[in-house]
mmCIF file of C-alpha atoms in Angstrom:
data_model
loop_
_atom_site.group_PDB
_atom_site.id
_atom_site.type_symbol
_atom_site.label_atom_id
_atom_site.label_comp_id
_atom_site.label_asym_id
_atom_site.label_seq_id
_atom_site.Cartn_x
_atom_site.Cartn_y
_atom_site.Cartn_z
ATOM 1 C CA HIS A 1 101.901 69.187 88.453
ATOM 2 C CA LEU A 2 104.089 71.413 86.300
ATOM 3 C CA GLU A 3 106.527 73.773 87.951
ATOM 4 C CA ALA A 4 106.055 77.464 87.231
ATOM 5 C CA ALA A 5 109.323 77.572 85.256
ATOM 6 C CA VAL A 6 107.976 74.888 82.892
ATOM 7 C CA ILE A 7 104.706 76.768 82.486
ATOM 8 C CA ALA A 8 106.678 79.936 81.736
ATOM 9 C CA ARG A 9 108.660 78.070 79.026
ATOM 10 C CA LEU A 10 105.396 76.782 77.544
ATOM 11 C CA HIS A 11 104.124 80.355 77.648
ATOM 12 C CA ARG A 12 106.908 81.332 75.232
ATOM 13 C CA ALA A 13 106.304 78.351 72.911
ATOM 14 C CA SER A 14 103.501 79.731 70.745
ATOM 15 C CA SER A 15 100.914 82.489 70.695
ATOM 16 C CA ALA A 16 98.064 79.970 71.152
ATOM 17 C CA THR A 17 99.735 78.477 74.232
ATOM 18 C CA ARG A 18 100.501 81.967 75.510
ATOM 19 C CA ARG A 19 96.811 82.934 75.286
ATOM 20 C CA ARG A 20 95.777 79.816 77.226
ATOM 21 C CA LEU A 21 98.380 80.309 79.954
ATOM 22 C CA SER A 22 98.262 84.105 80.270
ATOM 23 C CA GLY A 23 95.175 84.346 82.390
ATOM 24 C CA ALA A 24 95.510 85.215 86.038
ATOM 25 C CA ASP A 25 93.440 82.117 86.743
ATOM 26 C CA VAL A 26 96.331 79.872 85.607
ATOM 27 C CA ALA A 27 98.796 81.488 88.022
ATOM 28 C CA GLU A 28 96.183 81.465 90.787
ATOM 29 C CA TRP A 29 95.426 77.758 90.170
ATOM 30 C CA CYS A 30 99.158 76.966 90.299
ATOM 31 C CA ALA A 31 99.511 78.874 93.568
ATOM 32 C CA GLU A 32 96.506 77.199 95.182
ATOM 33 C CA SER A 33 97.591 73.723 94.105
ATOM 34 C CA ARG A 34 101.036 74.221 95.646
ATOM 35 C CA GLN A 35 100.225 75.939 98.954
ATOM 36 C CA ALA A 36 100.640 72.868 101.179
ATOM 37 C CA LEU A 37 103.807 71.705 99.400
ATOM 38 C CA LEU A 38 105.402 75.138 99.544
ATOM 39 C CA ARG A 39 104.572 75.587 103.231
ATOM 40 C CA ARG A 40 106.262 72.261 104.073
ATOM 41 C CA ARG A 41 109.426 73.169 102.171
ATOM 42 C CA ALA A 42 109.665 76.778 103.350
ATOM 43 C CA VAL A 43 112.659 77.918 105.372
ATOM 44 C CA ARG A 44 113.377 81.216 107.084
ATOM 45 C CA GLY A 45 113.877 83.918 104.482
ATOM 46 C CA ASP A 46 111.713 82.389 101.738
ATOM 47 C CA MET A 47 109.074 84.524 100.081
ATOM 48 C CA PRO A 48 105.950 84.301 102.268
ATOM 49 C CA LEU A 49 102.971 82.717 100.542
ATOM 50 C CA SER A 50 100.636 85.384 101.899
ATOM 51 C CA ILE A 51 102.470 88.204 100.121
ATOM 52 C CA CYS A 52 100.505 88.014 96.860
ATOM 53 C CA LYS A 53 96.975 87.952 98.288
ATOM 54 C CA GLY A 54 95.449 86.130 95.321
ATOM 55 C CA ARG A 55 97.246 87.995 92.533
ATOM 56 C CA TRP A 56 99.999 85.516 91.724
ATOM 57 C CA THR A 57 102.309 85.637 88.722
ATOM 58 C CA LEU A 58 104.261 82.708 87.330
ATOM 59 C CA GLU A 59 107.485 84.416 88.430
ATOM 60 C CA GLN A 60 106.275 84.635 92.038
ATOM 61 C CA ILE A 61 105.251 80.986 91.997
ATOM 62 C CA HIS A 62 108.637 80.045 90.554
ATOM 63 C CA LEU A 63 110.397 81.977 93.332
ATOM 64 C CA CYS A 64 108.317 80.109 95.912
ATOM 65 C CA GLU A 65 108.942 76.734 94.278
ATOM 66 C CA ILE A 66 112.658 77.265 93.845
ATOM 67 C CA PRO A 67 113.536 80.139 96.175
ATOM 68 C CA PRO A 68 116.939 81.710 95.791
ATOM 69 C CA ARG A 69 119.161 80.668 98.663
ATOM 70 C CA PHE A 70 121.580 83.498 99.113
ATOM 71 C CA PRO A 71 125.044 82.505 100.288
ATOM 72 C CA LYS A 72 126.378 83.378 103.702
ATOM 73 C CA ILE A 73 129.152 85.938 103.781
ATOM 74 C CA TYR A 74 131.905 85.192 106.275
ATOM 75 C CA PHE A 75 134.169 87.714 107.959
ATOM 76 C CA GLY A 76 137.388 87.561 109.913
ATOM 77 C CA PHE A 77 137.332 87.931 113.685
ATOM 78 C CA ALA A 78 135.869 91.344 114.648
ATOM 79 C CA GLU A 79 136.128 92.535 111.006
ATOM 80 C CA ASP A 80 133.647 94.008 108.573
ATOM 81 C CA ALA A 81 135.852 93.999 105.452
ATOM 82 C CA LEU A 82 134.765 91.895 102.471
ATOM 83 C CA ASP A 83 137.342 89.564 100.930
ATOM 84 C CA SER A 84 137.418 88.325 97.315
ATOM 85 C CA LYS A 85 135.391 85.201 98.160
ATOM 86 C CA ALA A 86 132.656 87.342 99.721
ATOM 87 C CA LEU A 87 132.585 89.600 96.646
ATOM 88 C CA ARG A 88 132.207 86.560 94.351
ATOM 89 C CA ARG A 89 129.250 85.441 96.467
ATOM 90 C CA LEU A 90 127.736 88.907 96.221
ATOM 91 C CA ASP A 91 128.150 88.675 92.427
ATOM 92 C CA ARG A 92 125.849 85.638 92.498
ATOM 93 C CA VAL A 93 123.336 87.532 94.637
ATOM 94 C CA ALA A 94 123.455 90.472 92.197
ATOM 95 C CA ALA A 95 122.839 88.118 89.261
ATOM 96 C CA THR A 96 119.716 86.778 90.983
ATOM 97 C CA LEU A 97 118.453 90.289 91.748
ATOM 98 C CA LEU A 98 119.019 91.305 88.127
ATOM 99 C CA ARG A 99 117.067 88.251 86.915
ATOM 100 C CA HIS A 100 114.223 89.088 89.294
ATOM 101 C CA PRO A 101 114.181 92.900 89.640
ATOM 102 C CA LYS A 102 111.081 92.958 91.848
ATOM 103 C CA LEU A 103 112.680 90.621 94.364
ATOM 104 C CA ARG A 104 113.531 92.224 97.678
ATOM 105 C CA MET A 105 115.832 90.906 100.347
ATOM 106 C CA ARG A 106 116.826 91.675 103.904
ATOM 107 C CA ILE A 107 120.470 91.711 104.893
ATOM 108 C CA GLU A 108 121.253 90.706 108.449
ATOM 109 C CA GLY A 109 124.614 90.979 110.129
ATOM 110 C CA PHE A 110 125.831 88.674 112.859
ATOM 111 C CA ALA A 111 128.764 88.626 115.244
ATOM 112 C CA ASP A 112 130.217 86.159 117.704
ATOM 113 C CA PRO A 113 127.538 85.574 120.358
ATOM 114 C CA SER A 114 130.212 85.599 123.046
ATOM 115 C CA ALA A 115 131.137 89.212 122.218
ATOM 116 C CA PRO A 116 129.882 91.919 124.583
ATOM 117 C CA ASP A 117 126.436 93.117 123.460
ATOM 118 C CA GLU A 118 127.495 96.612 122.444
ATOM 119 C CA ILE A 119 130.482 95.393 120.421
ATOM 120 C CA GLY A 120 128.500 92.549 118.858
ATOM 121 C CA ARG A 121 125.739 94.931 117.728
ATOM 122 C CA ALA A 122 128.275 97.356 116.256
ATOM 123 C CA ILE A 123 130.091 94.614 114.329
ATOM 124 C CA SER A 124 126.818 93.077 113.121
ATOM 125 C CA GLN A 125 125.568 96.445 111.884
ATOM 126 C CA ALA A 126 128.865 97.290 110.206
ATOM 127 C CA ARG A 127 128.912 93.941 108.395
ATOM 128 C CA ALA A 128 125.347 94.326 107.135
ATOM 129 C CA VAL A 129 125.998 97.887 105.965
ATOM 130 C CA HIS A 130 129.183 96.883 104.111
ATOM 131 C CA VAL A 131 127.455 93.947 102.405
ATOM 132 C CA ARG A 132 124.589 96.220 101.351
ATOM 133 C CA ALA A 133 126.924 98.907 100.000
ATOM 134 C CA ALA A 134 129.029 96.355 98.098
ATOM 135 C CA LEU A 135 125.932 94.696 96.615
ATOM 136 C CA LEU A 136 124.498 98.027 95.486
ATOM 137 C CA GLY A 137 127.909 98.873 93.999
ATOM 138 C CA ILE A 138 127.948 95.624 91.997
ATOM 139 C CA LEU A 139 124.402 96.267 90.765
ATOM 140 C CA HIS A 140 125.363 99.807 89.752
ATOM 141 C CA GLN A 141 128.435 98.523 87.857
ATOM 142 C CA ARG A 142 126.184 96.159 85.917
ATOM 143 C CA GLY A 143 124.000 99.065 84.852
ATOM 144 C CA SER A 144 121.139 98.440 87.231
ATOM 145 C CA GLU A 145 119.623 101.488 88.828
ATOM 146 C CA TRP A 146 118.253 101.114 92.319
ATOM 147 C CA HIS A 147 117.012 104.712 92.552
ATOM 148 C CA ASP A 148 115.369 104.309 95.922
ATOM 149 C CA GLU A 149 118.523 102.905 97.528
ATOM 150 C CA ASP A 150 121.418 105.024 98.759
ATOM 151 C CA PRO A 151 124.629 102.930 98.709
ATOM 152 C CA GLU A 152 126.210 105.294 101.245
ATOM 153 C CA GLU A 153 123.414 104.921 103.800
ATOM 154 C CA GLY A 154 124.738 103.613 107.082
ATOM 155 C CA LEU A 155 128.415 103.931 106.143
ATOM 156 C CA ARG A 156 130.643 105.930 108.432
ATOM 157 C CA ALA A 157 133.007 108.471 106.986
#
């Protein structure tokens, strides 16, 4: 079978090919033919196959076939500050979000499991909030408007 990215390239090849591949039935056929394969390869955080409910696009199929694997961001002990390596990783995440503007992601923060619950939750939350704010800042610098997102949400003064 052809991957969705290949079909998308063929789509751009000529107007005749575009007409043949533009129908929703092509994307739906691709999705149906890949369901079992995609379920076997899926890992936590991948786009769920049930999300499209029969209205697949080639971009959605491509994201299921080759899902973006966002890098982990590491922090110092009991810290929530982002270093230069973390910011470079967030640059890669921003590039992916700019390539796929309808893509949504969830940011989760973690702390040392041996930390007391209250402290661990606070550090985890602070890390997630700082990553989110930095990512929205990078997207804003690149001219992307995320109108429904407040980069200051969750930050303490």
